Short mmCIF file of C-alpha atoms and ligand atoms in Angstrom, two decimals:
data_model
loop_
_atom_site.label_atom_id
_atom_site.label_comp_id
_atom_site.label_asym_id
_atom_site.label_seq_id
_atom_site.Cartn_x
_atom_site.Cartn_y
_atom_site.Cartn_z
CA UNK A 127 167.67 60.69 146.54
CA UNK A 128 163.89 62.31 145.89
CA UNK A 129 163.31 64.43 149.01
CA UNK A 130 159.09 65.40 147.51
CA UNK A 131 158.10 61.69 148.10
CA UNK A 132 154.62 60.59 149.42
CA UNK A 133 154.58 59.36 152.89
CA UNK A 134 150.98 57.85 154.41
CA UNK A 135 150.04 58.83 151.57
CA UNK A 136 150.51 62.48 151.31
CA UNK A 137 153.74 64.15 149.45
CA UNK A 138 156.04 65.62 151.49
CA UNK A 139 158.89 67.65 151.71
CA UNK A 140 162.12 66.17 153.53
CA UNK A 141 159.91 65.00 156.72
CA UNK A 142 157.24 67.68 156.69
CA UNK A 143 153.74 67.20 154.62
CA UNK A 144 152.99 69.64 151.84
CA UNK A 145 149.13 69.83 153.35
CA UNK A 146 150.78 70.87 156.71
CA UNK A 147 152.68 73.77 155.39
CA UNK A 148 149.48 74.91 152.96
CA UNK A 149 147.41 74.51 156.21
CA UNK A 150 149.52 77.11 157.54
CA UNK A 151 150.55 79.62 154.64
CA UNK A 152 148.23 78.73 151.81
CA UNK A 153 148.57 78.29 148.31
CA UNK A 154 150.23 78.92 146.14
CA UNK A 155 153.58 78.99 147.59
CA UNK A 156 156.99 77.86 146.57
CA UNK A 157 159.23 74.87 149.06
CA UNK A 158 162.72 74.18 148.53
CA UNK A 159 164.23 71.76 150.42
CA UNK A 160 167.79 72.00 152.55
CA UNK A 161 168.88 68.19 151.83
CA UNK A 162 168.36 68.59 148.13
CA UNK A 163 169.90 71.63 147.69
CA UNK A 164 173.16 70.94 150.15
CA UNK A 165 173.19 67.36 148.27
CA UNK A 166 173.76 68.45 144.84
CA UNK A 167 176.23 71.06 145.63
CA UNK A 168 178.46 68.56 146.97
CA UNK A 169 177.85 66.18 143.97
CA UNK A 170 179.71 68.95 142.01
CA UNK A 171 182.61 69.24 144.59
CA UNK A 172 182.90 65.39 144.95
CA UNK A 173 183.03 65.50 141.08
CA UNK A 174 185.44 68.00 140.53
CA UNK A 175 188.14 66.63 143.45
CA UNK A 176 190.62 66.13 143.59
CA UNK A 177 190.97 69.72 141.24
CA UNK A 178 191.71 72.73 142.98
CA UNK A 179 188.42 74.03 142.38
CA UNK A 180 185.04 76.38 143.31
CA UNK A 181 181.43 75.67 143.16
CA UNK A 182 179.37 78.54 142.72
CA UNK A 183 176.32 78.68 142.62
CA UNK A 184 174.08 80.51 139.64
CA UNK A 185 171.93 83.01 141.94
CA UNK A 186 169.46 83.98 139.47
CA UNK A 187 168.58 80.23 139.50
CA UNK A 188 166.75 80.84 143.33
CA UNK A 189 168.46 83.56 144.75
CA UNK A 190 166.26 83.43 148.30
CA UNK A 191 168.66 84.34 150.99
CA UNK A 192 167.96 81.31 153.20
CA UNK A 193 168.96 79.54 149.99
CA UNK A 194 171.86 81.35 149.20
CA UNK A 195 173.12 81.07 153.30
CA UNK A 196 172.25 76.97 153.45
CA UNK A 197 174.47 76.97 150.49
CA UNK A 198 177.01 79.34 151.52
CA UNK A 199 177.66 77.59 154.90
CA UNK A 200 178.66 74.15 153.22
CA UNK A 201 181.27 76.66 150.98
CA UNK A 202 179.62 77.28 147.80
CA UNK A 203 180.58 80.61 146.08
CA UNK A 204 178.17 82.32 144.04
CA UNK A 205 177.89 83.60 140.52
CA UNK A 206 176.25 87.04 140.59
CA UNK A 207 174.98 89.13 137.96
CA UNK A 208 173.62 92.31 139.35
CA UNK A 209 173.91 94.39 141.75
CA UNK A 210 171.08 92.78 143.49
CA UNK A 211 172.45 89.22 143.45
CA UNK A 212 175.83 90.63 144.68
CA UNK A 213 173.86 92.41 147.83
CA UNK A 214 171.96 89.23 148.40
CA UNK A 215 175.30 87.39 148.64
CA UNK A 216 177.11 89.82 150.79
CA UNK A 217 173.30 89.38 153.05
CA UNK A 218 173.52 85.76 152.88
CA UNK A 219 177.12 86.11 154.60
CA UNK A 220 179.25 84.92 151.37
CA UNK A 221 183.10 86.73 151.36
CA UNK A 222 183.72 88.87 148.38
CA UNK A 223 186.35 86.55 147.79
CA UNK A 224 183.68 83.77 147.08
CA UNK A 225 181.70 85.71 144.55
CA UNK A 226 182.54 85.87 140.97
CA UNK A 227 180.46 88.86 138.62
CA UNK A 228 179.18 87.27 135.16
CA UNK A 229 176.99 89.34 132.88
CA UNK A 230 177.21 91.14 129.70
CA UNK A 231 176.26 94.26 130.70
CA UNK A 232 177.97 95.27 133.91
CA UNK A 233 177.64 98.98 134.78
CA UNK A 234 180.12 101.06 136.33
CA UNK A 235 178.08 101.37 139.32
CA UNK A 236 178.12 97.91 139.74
CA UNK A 237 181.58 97.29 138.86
CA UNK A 238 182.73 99.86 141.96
CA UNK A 239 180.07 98.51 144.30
CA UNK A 240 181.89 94.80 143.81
CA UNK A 241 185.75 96.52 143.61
CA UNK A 242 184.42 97.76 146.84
CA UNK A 243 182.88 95.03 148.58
CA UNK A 244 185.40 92.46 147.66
CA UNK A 245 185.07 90.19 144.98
CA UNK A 246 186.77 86.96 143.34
CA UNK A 247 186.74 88.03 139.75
CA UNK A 248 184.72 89.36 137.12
CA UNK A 249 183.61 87.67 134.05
CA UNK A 250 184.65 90.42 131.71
CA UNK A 251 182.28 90.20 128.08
CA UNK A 252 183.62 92.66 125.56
CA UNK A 253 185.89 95.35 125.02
CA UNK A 254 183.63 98.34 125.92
CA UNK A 255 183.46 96.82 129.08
CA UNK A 256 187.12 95.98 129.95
CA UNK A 257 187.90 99.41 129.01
CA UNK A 258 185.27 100.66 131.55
CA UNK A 259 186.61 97.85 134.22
CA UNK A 260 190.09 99.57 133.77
CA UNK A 261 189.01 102.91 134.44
CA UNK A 262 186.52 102.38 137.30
CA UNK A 263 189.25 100.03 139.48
CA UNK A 264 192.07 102.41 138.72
CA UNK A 265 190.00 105.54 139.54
CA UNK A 266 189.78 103.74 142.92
CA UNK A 267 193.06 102.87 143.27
CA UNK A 268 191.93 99.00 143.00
CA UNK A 269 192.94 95.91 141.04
CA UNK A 270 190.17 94.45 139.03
CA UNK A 271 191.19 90.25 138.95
CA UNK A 272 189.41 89.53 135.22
CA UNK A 273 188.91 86.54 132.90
CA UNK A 274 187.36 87.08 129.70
CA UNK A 275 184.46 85.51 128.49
CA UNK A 276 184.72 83.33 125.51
CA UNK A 277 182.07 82.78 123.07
CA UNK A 278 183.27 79.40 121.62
CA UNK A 279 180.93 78.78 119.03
CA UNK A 280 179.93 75.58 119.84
CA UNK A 281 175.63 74.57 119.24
CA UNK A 282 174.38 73.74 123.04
CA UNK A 283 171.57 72.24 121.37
CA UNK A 284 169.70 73.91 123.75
CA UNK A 285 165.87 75.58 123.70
CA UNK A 286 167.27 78.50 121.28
CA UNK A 287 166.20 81.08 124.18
CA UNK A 288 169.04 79.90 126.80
CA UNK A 289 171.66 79.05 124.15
CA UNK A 290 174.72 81.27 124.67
CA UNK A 291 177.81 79.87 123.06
CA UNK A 292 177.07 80.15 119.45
CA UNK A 293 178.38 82.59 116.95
CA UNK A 294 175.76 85.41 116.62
CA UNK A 295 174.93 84.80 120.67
CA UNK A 296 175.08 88.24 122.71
CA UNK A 297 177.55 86.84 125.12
CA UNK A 298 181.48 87.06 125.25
CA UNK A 299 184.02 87.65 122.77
CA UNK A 300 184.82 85.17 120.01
CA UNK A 301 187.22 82.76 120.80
CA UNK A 302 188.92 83.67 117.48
CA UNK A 303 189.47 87.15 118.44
CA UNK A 304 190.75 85.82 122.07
CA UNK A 305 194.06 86.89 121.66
CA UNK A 306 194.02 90.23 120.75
CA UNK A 307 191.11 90.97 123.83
CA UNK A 308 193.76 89.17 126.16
CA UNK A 309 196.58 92.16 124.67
CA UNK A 310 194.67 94.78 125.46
CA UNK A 311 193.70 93.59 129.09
CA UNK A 312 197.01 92.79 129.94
CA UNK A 313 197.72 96.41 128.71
CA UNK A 314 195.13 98.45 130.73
CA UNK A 315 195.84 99.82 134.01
CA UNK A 316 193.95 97.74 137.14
CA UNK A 317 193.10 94.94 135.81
CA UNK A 318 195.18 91.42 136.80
CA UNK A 319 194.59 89.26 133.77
CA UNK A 320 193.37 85.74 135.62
CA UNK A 321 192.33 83.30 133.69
CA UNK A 322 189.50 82.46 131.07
CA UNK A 323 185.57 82.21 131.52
CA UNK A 324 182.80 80.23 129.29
CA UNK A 325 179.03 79.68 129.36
CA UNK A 326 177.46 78.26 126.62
CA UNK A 327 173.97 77.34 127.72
CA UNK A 328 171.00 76.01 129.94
CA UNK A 329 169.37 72.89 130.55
CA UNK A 330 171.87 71.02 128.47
CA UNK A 331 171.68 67.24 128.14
CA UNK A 332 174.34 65.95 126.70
CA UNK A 333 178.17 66.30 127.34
CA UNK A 334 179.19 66.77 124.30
CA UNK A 335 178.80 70.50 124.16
CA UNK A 336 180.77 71.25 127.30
CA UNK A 337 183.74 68.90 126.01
CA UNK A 338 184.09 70.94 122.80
CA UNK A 339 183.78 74.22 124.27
CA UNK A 340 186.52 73.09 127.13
CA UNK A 341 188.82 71.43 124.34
CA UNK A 342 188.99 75.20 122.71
CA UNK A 343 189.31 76.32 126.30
CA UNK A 344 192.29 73.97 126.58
CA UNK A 345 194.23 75.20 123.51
CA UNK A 346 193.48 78.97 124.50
CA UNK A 347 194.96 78.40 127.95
CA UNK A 348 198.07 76.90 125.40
CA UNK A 349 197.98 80.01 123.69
CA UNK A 350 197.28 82.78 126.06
CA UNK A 351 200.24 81.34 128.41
CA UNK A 352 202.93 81.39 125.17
CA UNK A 353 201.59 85.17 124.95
CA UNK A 354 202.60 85.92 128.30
CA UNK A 355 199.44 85.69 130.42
CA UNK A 356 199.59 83.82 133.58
CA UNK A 357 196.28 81.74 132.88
CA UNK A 358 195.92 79.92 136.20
CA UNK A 359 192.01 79.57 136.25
CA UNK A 360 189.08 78.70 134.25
CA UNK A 361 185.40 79.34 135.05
CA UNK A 362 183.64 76.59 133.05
CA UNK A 363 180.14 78.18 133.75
CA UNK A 364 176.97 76.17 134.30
CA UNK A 365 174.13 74.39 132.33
CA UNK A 366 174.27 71.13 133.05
CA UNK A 367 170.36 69.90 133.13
CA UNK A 368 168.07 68.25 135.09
CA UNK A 369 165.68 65.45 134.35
CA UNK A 370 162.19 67.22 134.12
CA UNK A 371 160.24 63.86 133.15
CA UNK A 372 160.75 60.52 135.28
CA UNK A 373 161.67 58.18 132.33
CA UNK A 374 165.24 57.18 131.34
CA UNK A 375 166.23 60.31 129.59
CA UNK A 376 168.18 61.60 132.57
CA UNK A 377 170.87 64.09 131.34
CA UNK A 378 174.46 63.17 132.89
CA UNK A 379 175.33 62.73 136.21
CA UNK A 380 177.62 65.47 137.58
CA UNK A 381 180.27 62.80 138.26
CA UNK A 382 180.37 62.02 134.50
CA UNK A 383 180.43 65.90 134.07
CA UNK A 384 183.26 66.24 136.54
CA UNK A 385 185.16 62.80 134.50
CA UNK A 386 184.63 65.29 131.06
CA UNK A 387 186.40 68.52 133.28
CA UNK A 388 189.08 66.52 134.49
CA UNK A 389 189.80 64.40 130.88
CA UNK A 390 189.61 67.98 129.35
CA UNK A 391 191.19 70.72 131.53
CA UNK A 392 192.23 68.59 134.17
CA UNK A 393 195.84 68.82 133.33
CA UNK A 394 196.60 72.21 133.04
CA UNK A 395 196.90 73.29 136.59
CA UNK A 396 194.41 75.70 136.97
CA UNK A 397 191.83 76.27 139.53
CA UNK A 398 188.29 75.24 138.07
CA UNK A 399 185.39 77.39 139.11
CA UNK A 400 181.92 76.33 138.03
CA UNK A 401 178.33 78.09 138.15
CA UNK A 402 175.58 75.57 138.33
CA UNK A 403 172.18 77.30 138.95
CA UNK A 404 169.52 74.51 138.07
CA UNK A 405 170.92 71.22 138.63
CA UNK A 406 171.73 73.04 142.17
CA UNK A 407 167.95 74.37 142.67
CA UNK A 408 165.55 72.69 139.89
CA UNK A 409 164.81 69.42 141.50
CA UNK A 410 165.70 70.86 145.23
CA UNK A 411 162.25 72.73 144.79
CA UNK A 412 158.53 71.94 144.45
CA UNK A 413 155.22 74.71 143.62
CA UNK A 414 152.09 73.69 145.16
CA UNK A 415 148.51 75.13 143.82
CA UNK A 416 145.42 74.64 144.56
CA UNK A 417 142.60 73.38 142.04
CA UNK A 418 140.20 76.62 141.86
CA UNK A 419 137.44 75.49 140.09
CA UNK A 420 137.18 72.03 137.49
CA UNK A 421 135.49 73.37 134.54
CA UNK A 422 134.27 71.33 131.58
CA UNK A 423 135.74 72.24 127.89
CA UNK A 424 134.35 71.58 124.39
CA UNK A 425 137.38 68.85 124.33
CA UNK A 426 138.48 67.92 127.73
CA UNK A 427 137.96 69.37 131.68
CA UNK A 428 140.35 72.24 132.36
CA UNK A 429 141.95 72.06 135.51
CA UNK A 430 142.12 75.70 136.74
CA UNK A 431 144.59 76.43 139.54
CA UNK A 432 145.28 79.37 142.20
CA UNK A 433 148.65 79.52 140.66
CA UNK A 434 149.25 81.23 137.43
CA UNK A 435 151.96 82.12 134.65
CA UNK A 436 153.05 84.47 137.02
CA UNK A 437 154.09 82.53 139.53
CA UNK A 438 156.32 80.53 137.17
CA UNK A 439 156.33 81.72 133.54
CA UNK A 440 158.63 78.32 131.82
CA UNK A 441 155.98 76.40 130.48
CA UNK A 442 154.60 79.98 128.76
CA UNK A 443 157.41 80.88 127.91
CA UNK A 444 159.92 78.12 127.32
CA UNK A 445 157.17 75.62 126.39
CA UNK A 446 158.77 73.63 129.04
CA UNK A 447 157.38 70.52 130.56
CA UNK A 448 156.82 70.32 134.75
CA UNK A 449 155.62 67.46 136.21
CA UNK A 450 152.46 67.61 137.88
CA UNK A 451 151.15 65.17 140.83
CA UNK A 452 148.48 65.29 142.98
CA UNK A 453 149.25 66.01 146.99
CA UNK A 454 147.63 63.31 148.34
CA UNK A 455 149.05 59.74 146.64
CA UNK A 456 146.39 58.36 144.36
CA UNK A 457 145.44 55.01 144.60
CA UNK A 458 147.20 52.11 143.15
CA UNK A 459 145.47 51.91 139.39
CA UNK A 460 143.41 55.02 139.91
CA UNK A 461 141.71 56.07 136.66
CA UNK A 462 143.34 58.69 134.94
CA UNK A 463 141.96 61.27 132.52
CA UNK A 464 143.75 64.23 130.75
CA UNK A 465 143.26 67.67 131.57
CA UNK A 466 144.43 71.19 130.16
CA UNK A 467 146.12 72.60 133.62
CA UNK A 468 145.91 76.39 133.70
CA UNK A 469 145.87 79.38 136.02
CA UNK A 470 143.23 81.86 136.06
CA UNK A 471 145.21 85.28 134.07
CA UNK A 472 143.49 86.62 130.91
CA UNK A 473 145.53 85.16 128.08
CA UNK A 474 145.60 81.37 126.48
CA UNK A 475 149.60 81.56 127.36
CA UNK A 476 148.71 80.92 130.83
CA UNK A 477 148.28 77.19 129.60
CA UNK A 478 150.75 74.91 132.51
CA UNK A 479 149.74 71.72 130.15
CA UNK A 480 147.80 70.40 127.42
CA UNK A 481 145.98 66.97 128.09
CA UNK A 482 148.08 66.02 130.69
CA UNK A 483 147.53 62.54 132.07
CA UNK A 484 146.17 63.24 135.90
CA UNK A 485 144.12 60.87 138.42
CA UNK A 486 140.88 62.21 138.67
CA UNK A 487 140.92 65.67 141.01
CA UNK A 488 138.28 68.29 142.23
CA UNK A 489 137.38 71.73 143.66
CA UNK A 490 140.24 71.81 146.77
CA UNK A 491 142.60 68.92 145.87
CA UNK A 492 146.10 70.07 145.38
CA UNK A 493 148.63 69.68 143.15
CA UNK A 494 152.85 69.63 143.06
CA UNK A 495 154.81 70.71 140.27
CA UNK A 496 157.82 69.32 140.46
CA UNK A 497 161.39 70.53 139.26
CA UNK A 498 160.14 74.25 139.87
CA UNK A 499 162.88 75.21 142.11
CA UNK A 500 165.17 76.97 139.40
CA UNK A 501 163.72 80.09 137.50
CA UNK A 502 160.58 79.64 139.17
CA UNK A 503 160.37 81.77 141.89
CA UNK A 504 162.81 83.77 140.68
CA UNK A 505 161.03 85.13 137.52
CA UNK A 506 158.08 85.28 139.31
CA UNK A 507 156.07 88.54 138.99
CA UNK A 508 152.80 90.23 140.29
CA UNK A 509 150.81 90.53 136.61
CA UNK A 510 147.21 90.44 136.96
CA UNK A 511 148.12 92.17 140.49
CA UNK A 512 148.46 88.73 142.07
CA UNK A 513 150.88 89.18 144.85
CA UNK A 514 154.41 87.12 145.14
CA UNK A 515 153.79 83.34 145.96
CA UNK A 516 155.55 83.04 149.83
CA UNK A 517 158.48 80.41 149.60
CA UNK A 518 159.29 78.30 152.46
CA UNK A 519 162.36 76.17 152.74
CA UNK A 520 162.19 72.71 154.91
CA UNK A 521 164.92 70.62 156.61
CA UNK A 522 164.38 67.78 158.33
CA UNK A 523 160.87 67.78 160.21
CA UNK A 524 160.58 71.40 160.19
CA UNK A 525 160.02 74.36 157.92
CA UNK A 526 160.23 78.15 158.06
CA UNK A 527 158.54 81.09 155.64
CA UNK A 528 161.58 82.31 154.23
CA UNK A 529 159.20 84.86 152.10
CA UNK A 530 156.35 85.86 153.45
CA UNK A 531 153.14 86.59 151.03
CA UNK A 532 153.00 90.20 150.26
CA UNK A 533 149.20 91.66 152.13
CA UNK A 534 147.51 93.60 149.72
CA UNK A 535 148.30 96.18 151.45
CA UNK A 536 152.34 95.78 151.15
CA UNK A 537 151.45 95.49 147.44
CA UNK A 538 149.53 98.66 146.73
CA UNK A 539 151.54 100.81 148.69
CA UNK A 540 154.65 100.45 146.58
CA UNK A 541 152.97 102.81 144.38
CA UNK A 542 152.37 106.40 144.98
CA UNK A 543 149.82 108.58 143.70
CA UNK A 544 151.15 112.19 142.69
CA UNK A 545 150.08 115.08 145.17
CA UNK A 546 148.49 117.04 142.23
CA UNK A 547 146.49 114.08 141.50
N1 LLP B 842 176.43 81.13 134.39
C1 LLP B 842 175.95 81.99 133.50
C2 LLP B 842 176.85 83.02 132.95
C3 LLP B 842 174.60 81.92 133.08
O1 LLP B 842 174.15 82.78 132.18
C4 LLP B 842 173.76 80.92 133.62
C5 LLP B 842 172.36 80.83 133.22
C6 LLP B 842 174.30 80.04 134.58
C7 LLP B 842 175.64 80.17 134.94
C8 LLP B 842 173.48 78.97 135.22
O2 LLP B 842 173.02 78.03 134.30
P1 LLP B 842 172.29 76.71 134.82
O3 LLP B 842 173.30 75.87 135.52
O4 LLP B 842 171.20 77.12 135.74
O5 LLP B 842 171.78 76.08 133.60
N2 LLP B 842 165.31 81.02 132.71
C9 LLP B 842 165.79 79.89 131.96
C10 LLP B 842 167.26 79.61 132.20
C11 LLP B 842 168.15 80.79 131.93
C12 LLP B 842 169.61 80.51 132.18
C13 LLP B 842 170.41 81.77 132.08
N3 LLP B 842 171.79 81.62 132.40
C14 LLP B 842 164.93 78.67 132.29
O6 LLP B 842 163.97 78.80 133.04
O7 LLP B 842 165.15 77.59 131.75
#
């Protein structure tokens, strides 16, 4: 169910109108909403069950702590990949033994700060750093529980930027070289050889990809376990995608992506631990701007908004595609006309869309864009000195600033000025 609906003709949030909370905080800002979010977690864990199994959730997707703790409280583990994301876990009240450490390049700092804190596993990604795992647990007298990442080589057909599993990708070991890496962990001191991890992309839309990366995953287990290691769980990783458009290209549901884990590595007996970040976040979260000014171009009007590439960077980036609608519901058969939508920084990248279809707006009228959610926020930064957008998260008929907007003030004084300056 669509939680950003229009209601009396204004789009809201769960219960709560968009215009209410920009009356109060002012745009841009960021709103997430509780039902989405709790919703498609439990899609995942009514789609793996009856499996022994873990959803948890990809942080960097919308790592807010009032995100992370709605999550958290209806069980979700989380998939860290810093430092940072495993201190916002621990903050968000999530037990070690819920948070699994992914990432291909884990420092030792990191590594003791997790052995320390508690943590579920860790997604180990080469040799260099399974050597370094070994020596940082046993130094503390610890146990290191590891899978190893495999790089399966299978094409995510993904956008090339968040494709991960292919040959030539940064990310795991080959799956061809899987046994030897499996020797050597089972050799090193503190380290408890677990099980195996993969990842192999973003935003993907088909099932395909997963099924032939968890058919390798399958034989390995075969393998690994006639080698001597007691393989009892697999981290599948995340990447299943979201519908960004609202025609009938929706990617699969996650019940047909929970029938593909259970047809594939169903019957080995493992635990199954997966890391969804957008289909999670993406759609549980809307950005709301403000039309600045509505200037006339050589070709079309140009839309120009209070929010920039900044404040979410995947259309610049990515070239991706949000959806953008109007906050208050145009009329049945209002005309449309197609504008460029940008944001007011000082390059042609800062370009939301291109002649995109829009009911006619002006000076003051707002506008959603929808699907923002995961990796917006997030990868948000303060270029052109424009300070964070404030996020707010909504359940039911009520909302709360769950990041505030930085003053100017708060901005500037994170930098200091030398005393012999
Ligand atoms: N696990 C690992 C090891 C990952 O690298 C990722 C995403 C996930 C889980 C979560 O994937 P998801 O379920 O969210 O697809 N900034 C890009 C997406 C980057 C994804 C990076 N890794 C975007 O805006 O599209």
């Amino acid at each position: 169910m669509d939680h950003f609906i229009y209601k009396n003709g204004s789009l809201h949030a769960e219960d709560v109108a968009l215009s209410d909370i920009a009356s109060q905080v002012g745009t841009p800002f960021y709103c997430y909403s509780t039902a989405t979010l709790t919703r498609h977690y439990q899609l995942f864990t009514e789609a793996l069950s009856p499996l022994p199994h873990l959803v948890c959730f990809a942080i960097k997707s919308l790592s807010n702590l009032a995100v992370l703790k709605t999550l958290a409280d209806v069980g979700a583990g989380m998939d860290v990949v810093s430092a940072g994301e495993y201190m916002r876990a621990k903050a968000a009240g999530v037990p070690g033994d819920r948070i699994v450490f992914s990432g291909v390049g884990k420092t030792r700092d990191e590594m003791r700060l997790a052995l320390i804190g508690g943590i579920r596993q860790f997604n180990v990604e080469s040799e260099p750093e399974l050597r370094a795992l070994s020596q940082v647990a046993s130094s503390l007298g610890l146990t290191a529980p590891i899978t190893i990442r495999v790089n399966p080589d299978v094409d995510a057909k993904t956008h090339e930027k968040i494709s991960t599993g292919k040959k030539g990708d940064k990310f795991g070991i080959p799956i061809s070289r899987a046994r030897e890496v499996y020797a050597e962990a089972a050799r090193l001191p503190g380290l408890d050889v677990i099980g195996i991890d993969v990842h192999i992309g973003s935003q993907l839309t088909s099932l395909e990809p997963f099924e032939a990366a968890y058919l390798k995953v399958a034989d390995l287990t075969h393998t690994l376990r006639a080698d001597g290691h007691n393989i009892r769980r697999l981290d599948l990783g995340g990447g299943l995608g979201i519908p960004y458009t609202r025609d009938n290209t929706a990617p699969p549901l996650p019940m047909d992506y929970g029938a593909m884990v259970k047809r594939t590595v169903g019957d080995l007996g493992c635990e199954i631990e997966i890391e969804p970040g957008r289909l999670i976040s993406g759609n549980a979260g809307v950005l709301v701007a403000q039309v600045i000014y509505v200037k006339h171009g050589e070709d079309r009007d140009f839309l120009i908004l209070d929010a920039a590439m900044n404040d979410l960077i995947r259309p610049a980036m990515y070239g991706a595609h949000h959806d953008i609608i109007p906050v208050v519901e145009p009329e049945a058969g209002a005309e449309q006309q197609p504008y460029d939508i940008v944001g007011p920084i000082c390059e042609s990248g800062d370009t939301f869309a291109k002649a995109r279809n829009m009911p006619k707006l002006a000076e003051g009228d707002m506008v959603a864009f929808r699907s923002a959610g995961a990796y917006g926020a997030v990868m948000s930064s303060e270029y052109n000195s424009r300070p964070l957008v404030p996020e707010v998260l909504v359940k039911g008929d009520h909302f709360a600033v769950i990041r505030a907007r930085p003053s100017f003030d708060e901005m500037l004084s994170r930098d200091t000025i030398p005393e012999w300056l």
